[in-house]
mmCIF file of C-alpha atoms and ligand atoms in Angstrom:
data_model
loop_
_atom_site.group_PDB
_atom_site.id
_atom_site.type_symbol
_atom_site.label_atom_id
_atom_site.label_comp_id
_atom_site.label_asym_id
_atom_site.label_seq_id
_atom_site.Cartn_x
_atom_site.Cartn_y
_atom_site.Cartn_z
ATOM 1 C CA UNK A 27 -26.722 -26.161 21.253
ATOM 2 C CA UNK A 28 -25.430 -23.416 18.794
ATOM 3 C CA UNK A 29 -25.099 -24.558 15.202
ATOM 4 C CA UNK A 30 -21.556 -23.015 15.152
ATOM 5 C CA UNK A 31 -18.684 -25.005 15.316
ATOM 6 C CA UNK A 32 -16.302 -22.892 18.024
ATOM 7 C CA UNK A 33 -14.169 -20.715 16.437
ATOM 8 C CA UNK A 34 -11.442 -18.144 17.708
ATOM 9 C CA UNK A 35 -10.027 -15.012 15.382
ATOM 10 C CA UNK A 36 -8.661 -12.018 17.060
ATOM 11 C CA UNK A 37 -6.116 -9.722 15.719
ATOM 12 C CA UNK A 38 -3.489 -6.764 16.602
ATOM 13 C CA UNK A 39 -2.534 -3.577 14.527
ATOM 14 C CA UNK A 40 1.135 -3.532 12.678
ATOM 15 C CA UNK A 41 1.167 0.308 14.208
ATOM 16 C CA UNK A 42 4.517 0.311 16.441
ATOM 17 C CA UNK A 43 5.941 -2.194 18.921
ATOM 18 C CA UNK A 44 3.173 -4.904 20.555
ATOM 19 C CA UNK A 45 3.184 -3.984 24.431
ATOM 20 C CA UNK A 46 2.549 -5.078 27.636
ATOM 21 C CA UNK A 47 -1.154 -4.308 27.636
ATOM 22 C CA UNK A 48 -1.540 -6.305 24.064
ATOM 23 C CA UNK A 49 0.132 -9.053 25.748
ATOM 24 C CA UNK A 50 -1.724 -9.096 29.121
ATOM 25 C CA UNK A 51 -5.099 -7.826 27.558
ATOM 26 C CA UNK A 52 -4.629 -10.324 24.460
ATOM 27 C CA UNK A 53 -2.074 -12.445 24.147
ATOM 28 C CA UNK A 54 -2.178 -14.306 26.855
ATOM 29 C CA UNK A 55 -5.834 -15.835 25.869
ATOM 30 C CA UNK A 56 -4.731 -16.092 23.078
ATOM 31 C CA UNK A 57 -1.893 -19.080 23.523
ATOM 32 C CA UNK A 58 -4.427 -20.675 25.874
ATOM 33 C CA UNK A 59 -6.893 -20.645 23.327
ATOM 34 C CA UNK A 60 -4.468 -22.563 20.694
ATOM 35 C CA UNK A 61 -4.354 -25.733 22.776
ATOM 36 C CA UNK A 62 -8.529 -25.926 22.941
ATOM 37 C CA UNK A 63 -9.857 -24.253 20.037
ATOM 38 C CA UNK A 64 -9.295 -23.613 16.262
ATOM 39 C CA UNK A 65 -7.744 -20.356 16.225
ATOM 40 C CA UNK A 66 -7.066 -17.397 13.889
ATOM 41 C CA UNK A 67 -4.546 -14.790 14.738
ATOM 42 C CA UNK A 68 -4.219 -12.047 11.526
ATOM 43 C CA UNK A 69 -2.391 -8.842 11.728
ATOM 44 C CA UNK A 70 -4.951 -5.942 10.587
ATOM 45 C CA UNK A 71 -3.017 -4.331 8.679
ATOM 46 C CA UNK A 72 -5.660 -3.261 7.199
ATOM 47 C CA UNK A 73 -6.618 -1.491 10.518
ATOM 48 C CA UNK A 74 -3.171 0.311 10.514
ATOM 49 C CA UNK A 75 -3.857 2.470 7.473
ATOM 50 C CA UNK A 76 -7.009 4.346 9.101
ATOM 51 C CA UNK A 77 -5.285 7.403 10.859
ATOM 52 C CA UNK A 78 -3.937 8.285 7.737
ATOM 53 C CA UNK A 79 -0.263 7.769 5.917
ATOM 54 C CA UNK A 80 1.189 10.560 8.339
ATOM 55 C CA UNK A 81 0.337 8.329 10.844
ATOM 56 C CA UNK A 82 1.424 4.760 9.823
ATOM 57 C CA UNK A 83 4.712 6.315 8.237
ATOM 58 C CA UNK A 84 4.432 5.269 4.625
ATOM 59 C CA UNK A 85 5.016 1.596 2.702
ATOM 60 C CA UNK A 86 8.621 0.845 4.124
ATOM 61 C CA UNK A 87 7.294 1.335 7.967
ATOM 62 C CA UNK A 88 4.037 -0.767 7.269
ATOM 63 C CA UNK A 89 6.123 -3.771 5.707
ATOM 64 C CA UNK A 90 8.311 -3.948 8.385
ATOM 65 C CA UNK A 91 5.757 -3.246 10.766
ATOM 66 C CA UNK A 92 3.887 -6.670 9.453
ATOM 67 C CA UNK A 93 6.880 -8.726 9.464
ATOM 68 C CA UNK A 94 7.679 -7.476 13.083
ATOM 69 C CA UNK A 95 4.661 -8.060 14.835
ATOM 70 C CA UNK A 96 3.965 -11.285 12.993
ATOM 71 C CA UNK A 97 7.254 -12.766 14.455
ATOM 72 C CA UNK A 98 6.402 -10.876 18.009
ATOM 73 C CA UNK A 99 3.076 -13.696 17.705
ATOM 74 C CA UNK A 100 5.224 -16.316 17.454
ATOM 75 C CA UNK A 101 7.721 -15.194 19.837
ATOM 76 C CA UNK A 102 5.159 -14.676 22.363
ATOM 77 C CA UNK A 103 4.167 -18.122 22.266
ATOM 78 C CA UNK A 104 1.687 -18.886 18.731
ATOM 79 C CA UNK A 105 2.584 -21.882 17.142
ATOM 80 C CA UNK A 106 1.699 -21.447 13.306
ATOM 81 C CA UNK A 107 1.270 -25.682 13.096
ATOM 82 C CA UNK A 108 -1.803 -24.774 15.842
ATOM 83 C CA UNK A 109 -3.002 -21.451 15.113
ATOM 84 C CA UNK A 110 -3.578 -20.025 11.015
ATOM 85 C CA UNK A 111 -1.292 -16.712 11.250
ATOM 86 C CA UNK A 112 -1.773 -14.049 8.521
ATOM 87 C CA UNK A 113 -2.283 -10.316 7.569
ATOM 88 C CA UNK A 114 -5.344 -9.238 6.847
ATOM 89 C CA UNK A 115 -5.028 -7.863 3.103
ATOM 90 C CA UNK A 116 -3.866 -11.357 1.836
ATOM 91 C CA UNK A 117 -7.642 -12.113 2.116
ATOM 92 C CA UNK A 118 -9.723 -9.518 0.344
ATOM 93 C CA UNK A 119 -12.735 -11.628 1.448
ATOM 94 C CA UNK A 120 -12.266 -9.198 5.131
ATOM 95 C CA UNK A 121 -13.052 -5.989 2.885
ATOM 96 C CA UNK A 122 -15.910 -7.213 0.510
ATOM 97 C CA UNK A 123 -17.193 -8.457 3.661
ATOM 98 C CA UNK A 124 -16.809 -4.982 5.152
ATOM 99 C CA UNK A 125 -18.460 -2.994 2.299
ATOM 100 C CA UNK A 126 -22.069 -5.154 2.599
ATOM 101 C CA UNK A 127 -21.994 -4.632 6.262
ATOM 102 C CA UNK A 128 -21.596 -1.219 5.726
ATOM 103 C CA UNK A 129 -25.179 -1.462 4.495
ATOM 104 C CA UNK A 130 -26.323 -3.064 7.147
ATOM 105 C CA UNK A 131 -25.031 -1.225 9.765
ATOM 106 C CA UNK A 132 -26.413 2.074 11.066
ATOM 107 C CA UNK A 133 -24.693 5.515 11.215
ATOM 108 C CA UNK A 134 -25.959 6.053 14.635
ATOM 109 C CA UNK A 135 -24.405 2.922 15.998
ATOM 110 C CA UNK A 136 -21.104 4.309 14.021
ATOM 111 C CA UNK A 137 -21.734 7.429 16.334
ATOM 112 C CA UNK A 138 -21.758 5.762 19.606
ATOM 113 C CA UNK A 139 -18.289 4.620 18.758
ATOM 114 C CA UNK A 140 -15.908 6.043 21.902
ATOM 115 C CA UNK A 141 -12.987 4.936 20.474
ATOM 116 C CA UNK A 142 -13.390 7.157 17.280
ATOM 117 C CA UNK A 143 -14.307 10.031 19.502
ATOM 118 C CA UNK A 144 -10.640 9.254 21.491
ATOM 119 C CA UNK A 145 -8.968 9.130 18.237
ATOM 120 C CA UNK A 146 -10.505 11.812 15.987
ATOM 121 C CA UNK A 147 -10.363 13.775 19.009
ATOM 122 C CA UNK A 148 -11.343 17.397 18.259
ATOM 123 C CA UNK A 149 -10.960 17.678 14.743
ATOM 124 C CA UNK A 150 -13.237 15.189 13.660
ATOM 125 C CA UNK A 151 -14.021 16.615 10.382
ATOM 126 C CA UNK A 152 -10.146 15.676 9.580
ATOM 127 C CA UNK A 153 -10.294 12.640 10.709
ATOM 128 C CA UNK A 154 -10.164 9.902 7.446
ATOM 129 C CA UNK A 155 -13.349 8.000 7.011
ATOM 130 C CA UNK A 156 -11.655 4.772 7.160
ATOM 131 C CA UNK A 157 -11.096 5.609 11.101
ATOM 132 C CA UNK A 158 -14.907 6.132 11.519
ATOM 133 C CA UNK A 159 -15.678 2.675 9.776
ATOM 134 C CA UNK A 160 -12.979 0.645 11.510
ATOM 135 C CA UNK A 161 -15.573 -1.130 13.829
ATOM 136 C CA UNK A 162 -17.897 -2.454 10.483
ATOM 137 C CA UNK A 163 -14.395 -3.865 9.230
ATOM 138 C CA UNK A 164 -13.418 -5.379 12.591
ATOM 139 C CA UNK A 165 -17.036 -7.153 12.547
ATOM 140 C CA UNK A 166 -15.842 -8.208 8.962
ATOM 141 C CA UNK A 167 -13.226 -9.363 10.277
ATOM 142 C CA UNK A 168 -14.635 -11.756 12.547
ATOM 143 C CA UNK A 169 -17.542 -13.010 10.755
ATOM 144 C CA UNK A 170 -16.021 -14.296 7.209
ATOM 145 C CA UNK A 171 -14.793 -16.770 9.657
ATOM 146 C CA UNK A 172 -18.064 -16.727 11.837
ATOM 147 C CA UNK A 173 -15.708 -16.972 14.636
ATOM 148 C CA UNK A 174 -17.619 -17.668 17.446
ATOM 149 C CA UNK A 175 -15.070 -15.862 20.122
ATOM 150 C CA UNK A 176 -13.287 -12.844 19.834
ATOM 151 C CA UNK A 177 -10.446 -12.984 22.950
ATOM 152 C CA UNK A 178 -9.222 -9.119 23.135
ATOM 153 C CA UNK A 179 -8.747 -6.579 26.049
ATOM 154 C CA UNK A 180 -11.468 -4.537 27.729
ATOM 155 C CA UNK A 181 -11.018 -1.851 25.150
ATOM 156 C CA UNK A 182 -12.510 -3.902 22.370
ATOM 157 C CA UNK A 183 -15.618 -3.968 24.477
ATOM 158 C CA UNK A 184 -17.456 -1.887 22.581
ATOM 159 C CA UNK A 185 -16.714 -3.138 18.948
ATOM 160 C CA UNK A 186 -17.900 -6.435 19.444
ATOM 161 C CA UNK A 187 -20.877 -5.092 20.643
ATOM 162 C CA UNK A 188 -21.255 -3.901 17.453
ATOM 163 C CA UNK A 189 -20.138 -6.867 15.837
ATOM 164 C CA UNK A 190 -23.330 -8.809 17.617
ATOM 165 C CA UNK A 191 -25.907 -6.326 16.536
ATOM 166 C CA UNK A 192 -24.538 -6.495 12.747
ATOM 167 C CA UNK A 193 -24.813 -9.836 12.879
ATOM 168 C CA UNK A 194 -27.958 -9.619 14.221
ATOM 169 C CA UNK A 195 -29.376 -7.421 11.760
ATOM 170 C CA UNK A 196 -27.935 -9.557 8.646
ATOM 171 C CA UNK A 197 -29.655 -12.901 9.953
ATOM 172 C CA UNK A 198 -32.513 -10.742 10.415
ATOM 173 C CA UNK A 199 -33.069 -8.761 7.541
ATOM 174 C CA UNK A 200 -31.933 -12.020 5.339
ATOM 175 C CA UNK A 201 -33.616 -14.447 7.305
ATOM 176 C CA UNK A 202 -35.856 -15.824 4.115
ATOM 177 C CA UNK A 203 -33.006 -16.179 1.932
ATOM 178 C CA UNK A 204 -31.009 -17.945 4.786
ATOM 179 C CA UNK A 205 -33.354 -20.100 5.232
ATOM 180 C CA UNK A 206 -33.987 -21.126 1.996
ATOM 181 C CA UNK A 207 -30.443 -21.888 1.064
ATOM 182 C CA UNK A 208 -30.316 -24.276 4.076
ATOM 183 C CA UNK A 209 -28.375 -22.251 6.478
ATOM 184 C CA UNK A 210 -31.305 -22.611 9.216
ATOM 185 C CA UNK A 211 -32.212 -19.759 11.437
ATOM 186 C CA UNK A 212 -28.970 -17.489 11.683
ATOM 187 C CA UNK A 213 -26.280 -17.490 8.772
ATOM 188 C CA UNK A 214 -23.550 -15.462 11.089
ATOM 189 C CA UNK A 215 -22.979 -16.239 14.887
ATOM 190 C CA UNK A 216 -23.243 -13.837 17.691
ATOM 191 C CA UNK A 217 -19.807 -13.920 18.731
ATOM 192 C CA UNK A 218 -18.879 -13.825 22.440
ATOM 193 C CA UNK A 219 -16.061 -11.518 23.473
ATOM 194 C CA UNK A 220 -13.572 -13.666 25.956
ATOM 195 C CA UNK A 221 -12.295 -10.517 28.017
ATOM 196 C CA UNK A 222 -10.693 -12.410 30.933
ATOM 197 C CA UNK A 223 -7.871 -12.331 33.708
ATOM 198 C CA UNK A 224 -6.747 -10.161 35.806
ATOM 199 C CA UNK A 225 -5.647 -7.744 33.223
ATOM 200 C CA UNK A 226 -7.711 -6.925 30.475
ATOM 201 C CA UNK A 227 -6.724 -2.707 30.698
ATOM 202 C CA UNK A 228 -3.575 -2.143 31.333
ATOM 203 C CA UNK A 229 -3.094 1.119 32.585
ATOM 204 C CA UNK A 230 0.267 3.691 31.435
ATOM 205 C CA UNK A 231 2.861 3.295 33.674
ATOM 206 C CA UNK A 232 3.154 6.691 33.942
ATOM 207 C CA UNK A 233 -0.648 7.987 34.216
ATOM 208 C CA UNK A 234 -3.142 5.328 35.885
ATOM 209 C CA UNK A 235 -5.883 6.292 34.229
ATOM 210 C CA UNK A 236 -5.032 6.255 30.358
ATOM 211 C CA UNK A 237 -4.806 3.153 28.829
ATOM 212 C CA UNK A 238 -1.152 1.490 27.823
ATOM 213 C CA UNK A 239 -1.134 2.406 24.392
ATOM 214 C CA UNK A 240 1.267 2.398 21.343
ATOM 215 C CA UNK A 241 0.755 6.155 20.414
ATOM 216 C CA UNK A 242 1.631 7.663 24.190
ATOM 217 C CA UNK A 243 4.289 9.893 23.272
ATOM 218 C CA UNK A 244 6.098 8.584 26.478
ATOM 219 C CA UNK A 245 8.073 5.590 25.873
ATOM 220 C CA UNK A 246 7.867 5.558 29.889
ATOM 221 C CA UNK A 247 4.765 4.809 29.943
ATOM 222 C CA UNK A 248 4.700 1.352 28.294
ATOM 223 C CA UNK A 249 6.723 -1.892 28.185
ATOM 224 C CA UNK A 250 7.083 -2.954 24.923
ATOM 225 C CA UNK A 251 8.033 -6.535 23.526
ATOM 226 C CA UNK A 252 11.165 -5.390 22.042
ATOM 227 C CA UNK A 253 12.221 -3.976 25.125
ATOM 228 C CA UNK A 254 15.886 -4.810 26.702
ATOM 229 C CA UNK A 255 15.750 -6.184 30.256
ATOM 230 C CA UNK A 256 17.711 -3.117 31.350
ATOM 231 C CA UNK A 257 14.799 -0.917 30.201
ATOM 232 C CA UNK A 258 12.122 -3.411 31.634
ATOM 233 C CA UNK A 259 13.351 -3.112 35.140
ATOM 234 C CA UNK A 260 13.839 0.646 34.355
ATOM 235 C CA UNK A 261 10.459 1.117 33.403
ATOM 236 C CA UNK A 262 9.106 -0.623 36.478
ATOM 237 C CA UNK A 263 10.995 0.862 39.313
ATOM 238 C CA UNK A 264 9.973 4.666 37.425
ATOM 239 C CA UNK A 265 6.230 3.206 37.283
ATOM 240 C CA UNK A 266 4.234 5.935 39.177
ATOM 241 C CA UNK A 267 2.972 5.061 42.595
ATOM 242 C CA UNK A 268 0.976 6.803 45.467
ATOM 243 C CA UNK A 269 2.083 7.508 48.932
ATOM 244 C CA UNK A 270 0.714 4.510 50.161
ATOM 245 C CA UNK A 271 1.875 0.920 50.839
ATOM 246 C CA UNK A 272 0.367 -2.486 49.098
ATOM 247 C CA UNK A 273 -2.990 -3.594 51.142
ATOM 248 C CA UNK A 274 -3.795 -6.620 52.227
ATOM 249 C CA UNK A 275 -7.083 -6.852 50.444
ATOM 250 C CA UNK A 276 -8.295 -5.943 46.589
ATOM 251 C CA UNK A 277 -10.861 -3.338 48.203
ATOM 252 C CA UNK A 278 -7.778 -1.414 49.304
ATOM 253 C CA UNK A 279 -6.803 -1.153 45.992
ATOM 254 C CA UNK A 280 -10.294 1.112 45.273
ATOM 255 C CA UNK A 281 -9.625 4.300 44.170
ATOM 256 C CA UNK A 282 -5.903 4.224 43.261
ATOM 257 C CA UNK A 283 -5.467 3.420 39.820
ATOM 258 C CA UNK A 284 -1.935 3.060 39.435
ATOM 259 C CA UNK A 285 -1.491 0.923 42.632
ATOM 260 C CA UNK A 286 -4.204 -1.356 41.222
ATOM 261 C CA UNK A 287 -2.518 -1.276 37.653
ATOM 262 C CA UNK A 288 0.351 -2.577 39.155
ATOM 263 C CA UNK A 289 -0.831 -5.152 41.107
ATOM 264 C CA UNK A 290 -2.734 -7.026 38.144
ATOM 265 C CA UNK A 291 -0.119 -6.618 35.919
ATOM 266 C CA UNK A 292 1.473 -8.860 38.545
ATOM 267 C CA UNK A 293 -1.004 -10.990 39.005
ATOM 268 C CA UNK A 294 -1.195 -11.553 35.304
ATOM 269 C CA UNK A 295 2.441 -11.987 34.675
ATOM 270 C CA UNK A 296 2.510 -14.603 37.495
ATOM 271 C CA UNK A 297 -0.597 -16.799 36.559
ATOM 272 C CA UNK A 298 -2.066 -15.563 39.927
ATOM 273 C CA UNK A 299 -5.351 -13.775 41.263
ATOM 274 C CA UNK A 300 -4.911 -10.189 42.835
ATOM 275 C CA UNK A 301 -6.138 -11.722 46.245
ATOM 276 C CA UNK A 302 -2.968 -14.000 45.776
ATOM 277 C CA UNK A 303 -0.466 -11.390 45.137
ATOM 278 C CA UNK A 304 -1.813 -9.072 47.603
ATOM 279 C CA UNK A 305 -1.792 -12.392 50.108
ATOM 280 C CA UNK A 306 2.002 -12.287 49.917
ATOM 281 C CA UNK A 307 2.862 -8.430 49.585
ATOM 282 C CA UNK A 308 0.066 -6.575 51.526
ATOM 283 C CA UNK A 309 1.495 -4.609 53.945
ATOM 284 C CA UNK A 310 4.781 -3.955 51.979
ATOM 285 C CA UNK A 311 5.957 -1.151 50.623
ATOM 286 C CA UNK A 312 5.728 -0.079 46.585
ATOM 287 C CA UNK A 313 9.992 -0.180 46.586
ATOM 288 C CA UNK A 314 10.209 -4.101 47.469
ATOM 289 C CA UNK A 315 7.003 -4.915 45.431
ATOM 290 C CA UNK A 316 8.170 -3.218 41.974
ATOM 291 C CA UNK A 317 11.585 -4.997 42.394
ATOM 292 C CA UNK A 318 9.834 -8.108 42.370
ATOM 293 C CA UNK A 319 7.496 -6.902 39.624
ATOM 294 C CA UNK A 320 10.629 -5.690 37.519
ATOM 295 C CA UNK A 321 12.476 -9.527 38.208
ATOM 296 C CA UNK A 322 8.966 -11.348 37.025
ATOM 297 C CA UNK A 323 8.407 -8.988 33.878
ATOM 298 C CA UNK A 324 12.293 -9.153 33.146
ATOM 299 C CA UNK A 325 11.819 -13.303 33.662
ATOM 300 C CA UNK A 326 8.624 -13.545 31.482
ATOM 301 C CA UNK A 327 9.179 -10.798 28.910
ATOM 302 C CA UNK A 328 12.957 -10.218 27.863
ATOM 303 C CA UNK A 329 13.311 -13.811 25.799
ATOM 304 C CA UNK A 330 9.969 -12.409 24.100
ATOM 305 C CA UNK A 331 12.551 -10.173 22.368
ATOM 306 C CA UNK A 332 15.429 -12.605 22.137
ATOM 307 C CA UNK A 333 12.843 -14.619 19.922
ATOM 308 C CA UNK A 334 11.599 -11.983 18.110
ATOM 309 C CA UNK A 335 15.354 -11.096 16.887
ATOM 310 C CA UNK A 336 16.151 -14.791 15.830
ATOM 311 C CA UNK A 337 13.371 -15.272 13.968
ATOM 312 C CA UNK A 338 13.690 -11.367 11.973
ATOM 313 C CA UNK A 339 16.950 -12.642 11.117
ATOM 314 C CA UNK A 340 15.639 -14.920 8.320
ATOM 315 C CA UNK A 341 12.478 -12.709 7.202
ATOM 316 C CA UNK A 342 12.051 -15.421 4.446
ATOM 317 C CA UNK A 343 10.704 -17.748 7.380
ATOM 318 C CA UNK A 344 8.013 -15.015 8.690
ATOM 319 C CA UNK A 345 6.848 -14.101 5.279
ATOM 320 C CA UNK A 346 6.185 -18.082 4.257
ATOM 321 C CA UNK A 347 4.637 -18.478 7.469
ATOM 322 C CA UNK A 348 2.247 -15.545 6.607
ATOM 323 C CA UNK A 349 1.600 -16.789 3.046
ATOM 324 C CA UNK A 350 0.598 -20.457 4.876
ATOM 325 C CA UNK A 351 -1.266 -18.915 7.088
ATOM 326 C CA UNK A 352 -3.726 -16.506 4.526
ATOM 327 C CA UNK A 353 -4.283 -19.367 2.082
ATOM 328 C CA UNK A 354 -5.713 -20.908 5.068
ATOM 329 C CA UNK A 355 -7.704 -18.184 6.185
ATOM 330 C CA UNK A 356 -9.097 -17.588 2.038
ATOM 331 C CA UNK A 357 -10.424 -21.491 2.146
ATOM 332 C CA UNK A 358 -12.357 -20.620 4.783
ATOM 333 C CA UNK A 359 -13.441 -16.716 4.155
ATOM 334 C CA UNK A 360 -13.759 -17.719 0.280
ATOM 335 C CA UNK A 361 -16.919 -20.120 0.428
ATOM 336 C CA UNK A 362 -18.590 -17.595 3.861
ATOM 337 C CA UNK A 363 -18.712 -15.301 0.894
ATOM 338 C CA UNK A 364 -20.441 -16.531 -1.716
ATOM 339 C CA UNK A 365 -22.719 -17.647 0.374
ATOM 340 C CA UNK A 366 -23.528 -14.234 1.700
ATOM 341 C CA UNK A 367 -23.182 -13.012 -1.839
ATOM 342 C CA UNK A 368 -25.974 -15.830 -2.787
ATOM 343 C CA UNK A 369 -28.208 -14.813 0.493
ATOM 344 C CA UNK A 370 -28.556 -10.936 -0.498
ATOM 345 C CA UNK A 371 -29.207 -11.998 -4.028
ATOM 346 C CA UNK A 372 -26.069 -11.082 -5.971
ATOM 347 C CA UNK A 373 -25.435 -13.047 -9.147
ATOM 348 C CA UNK A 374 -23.003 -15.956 -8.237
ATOM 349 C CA UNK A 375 -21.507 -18.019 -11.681
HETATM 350 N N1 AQP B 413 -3.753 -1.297 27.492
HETATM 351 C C1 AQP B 413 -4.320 -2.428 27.119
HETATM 352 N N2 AQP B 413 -4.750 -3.312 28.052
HETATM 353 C C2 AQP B 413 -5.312 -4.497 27.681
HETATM 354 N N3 AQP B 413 -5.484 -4.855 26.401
HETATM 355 C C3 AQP B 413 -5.069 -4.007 25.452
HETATM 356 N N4 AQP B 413 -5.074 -4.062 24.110
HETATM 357 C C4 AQP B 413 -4.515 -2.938 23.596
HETATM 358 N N5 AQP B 413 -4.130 -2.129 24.584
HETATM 359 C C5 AQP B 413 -4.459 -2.755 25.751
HETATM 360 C C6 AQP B 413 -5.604 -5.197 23.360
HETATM 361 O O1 AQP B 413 -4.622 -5.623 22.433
HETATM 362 C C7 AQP B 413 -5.250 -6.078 21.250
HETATM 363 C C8 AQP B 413 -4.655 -5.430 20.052
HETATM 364 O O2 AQP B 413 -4.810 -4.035 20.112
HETATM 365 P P1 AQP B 413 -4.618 -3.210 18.767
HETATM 366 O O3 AQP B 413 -3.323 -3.542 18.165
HETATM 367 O O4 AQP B 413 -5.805 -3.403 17.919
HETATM 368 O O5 AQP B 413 -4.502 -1.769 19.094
HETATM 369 P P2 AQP B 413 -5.053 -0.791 20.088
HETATM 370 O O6 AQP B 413 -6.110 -1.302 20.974
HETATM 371 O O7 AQP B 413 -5.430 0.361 19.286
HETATM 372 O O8 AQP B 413 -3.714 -0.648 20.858
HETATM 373 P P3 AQP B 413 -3.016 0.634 21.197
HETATM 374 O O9 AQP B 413 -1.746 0.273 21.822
HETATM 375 O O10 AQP B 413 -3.931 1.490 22.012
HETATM 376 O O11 AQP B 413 -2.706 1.280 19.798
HETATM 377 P P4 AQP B 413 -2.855 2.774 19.396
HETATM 378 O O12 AQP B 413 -2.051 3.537 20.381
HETATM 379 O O13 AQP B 413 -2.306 2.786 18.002
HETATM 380 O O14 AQP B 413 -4.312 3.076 19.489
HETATM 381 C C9 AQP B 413 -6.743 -5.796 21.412
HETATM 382 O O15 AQP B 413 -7.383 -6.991 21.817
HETATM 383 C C10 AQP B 413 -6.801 -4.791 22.505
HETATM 384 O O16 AQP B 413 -7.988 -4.883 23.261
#
């Protein structure tokens, strides 16, 4: 048995409106996770600074960005009595945290890093250095609170990969000194990503094989929270399809990304499996299926915005449940590190 006490954290970015795939890929585990486990939600805003201020628009845009996606979490379903929900930079534990692992990761595991590649794209030598090192703070992130599971999409893959080898390394390197100041074998867990349903990459409506993303320049090609149900249905019905109907089996499905995209964003949205939802519409064609798509999505997702606009009326309430929620995350982070400061041998009064 693991000498970690089960713990959840995961986190979004404050970088434009939460969207279909951070609700499918993420969310969704996330509220399920509430009701069994001890759970940590934060917005990274620290995260949101790396592609530079030209990118995350400047203080007024990141403030509101922080208060919006915070009340998105709880209009989606967190409950801030179950779940501790903060922003990152309330607890600076996340970035001392960050700077030791920094030593104790490698540069070549940096370099492996495809989502850096994605984002630096070809001018790499612009890109900020923050954006490079994003994955040592995300593994910061998650282990002040040696969180033992990390629920995110299939994207995140990679990351807390990273995560388990910096861990790793740490108990490994320190293992004397963690053992002598009674932490046993292994000081940090080696967290277990929960990537799970039938949606965990959520593909652009628009382009079946990029990813739903914040920064696609087509507003088409996602469904974001804030959406209207107008524009939900809209989005749906404009989704791009092939020439073919719905099969009657997930094999069918092979091969055509946006037909499959579809589909699971179905299946997710209605609690089923694929073989379900391909049990009832196989055979059909795209036309009827997206109208019952577009009547689920506009069911489950429009009062998602509804909420979100009550509770932005009275920011007061957002911000208090922010400043609850990171002076529970600092009683936790605080004591993880001093004892890491203790392990590596820095002078604790
Ligand atoms: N398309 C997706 N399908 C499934 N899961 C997804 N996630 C993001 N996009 C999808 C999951 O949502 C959580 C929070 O993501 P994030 O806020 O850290 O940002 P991101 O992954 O960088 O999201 P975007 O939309 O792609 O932002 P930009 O465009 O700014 O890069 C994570 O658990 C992620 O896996």
């Amino acid at each position: 048995m693991s000498q970690f006490t089960p713990r959840v954290l995961s986190g979004m970015q404050p970088t434009g409106n939460l969207h279909l795939g951070n609700y499918l890929g993420a969310m969704l585990n996330w509220i399920r996770m509430q009701e069994t486990h001890e759970t940590l939600y934060c917005v990274v805003d620290l995260h949101a600074i790396t592609q530079g201020v030209t990118v995350w628009g400047g203080p007024t845009v990141l403030r509101k960005a922080i208060l919006d996606v915070t009340a998105a979490y709880i209009a989606c379903g967190l409950d801030p009595k179950k779940s501790i929900i903060f922003n990152q930079s309330q607890v600076a534990e996340h970035a001392e945290l960050a700077w030791v692992f920094n030593c104790v990761a490698r540069l070549g595991w940096l370099d492996r890093m495809t989502q850096f590649k994605e984002k630096a794209g070809k001018d790499k030598e612009r890109a900020s250095v923050g954006l490079y090192d994003y994955p040592v703070l995300m593994a910061a992130d998650i282990l002040i609170y040696k969180a033992t599971h990390v629920p995110v999409g299939e994207d995140q893959k990679q990351h807390l990969e990273l995560t388990r080898d910096i861990a790793q390394k740490f108990n490994l390197d320190f293992a004397e000194s963690i053992a002598a100041q009674g932490h046993g074998e292994a000081f940090f867990p080696i967290t277990d990503p929960v990537i799970q349903g039938p949606a965990t990459r959520v593909m652009s409506l628009r382009d079946g094989t990029k990813k739903m993303s914040k920064s696609d320049p087509s507003d088409l090609s996602r469904i974001n929270l804030t959406d209207s149900a107008d524009d939900i249905a809209r989005k749906i019905r404009k989704a791009k399809t092939d020439a073919d109907g719905i099969p009657s089996a997930a094999g069918g499905l092979k091969g055509r990304p946006e037909a499959e995209n579809l589909v699971g964003i179905y299946a997710a949205l209605a609690g089923q499996g694929v073989e379900q939802v391909l049990a009832e519409y196989g055979g059909g064609q795209f036309s009827a299926f997206k109208n019952a798509l577009a009547e689920l999505a506009v069911l489950k997702l429009a009062p998602i915005a509804g909420e979100m606009n009550r509770l932005l009326a009275d920011p007061g309430y957002v911000e208090a449940v922010l400043k609850d929620g990171s002076d529970r995350a600092r009683a936790i982070a605080q004591p993880v590190m001093r004892e890491v400061r203790k392990i590596m041998g820095f002078v604790v009064s």
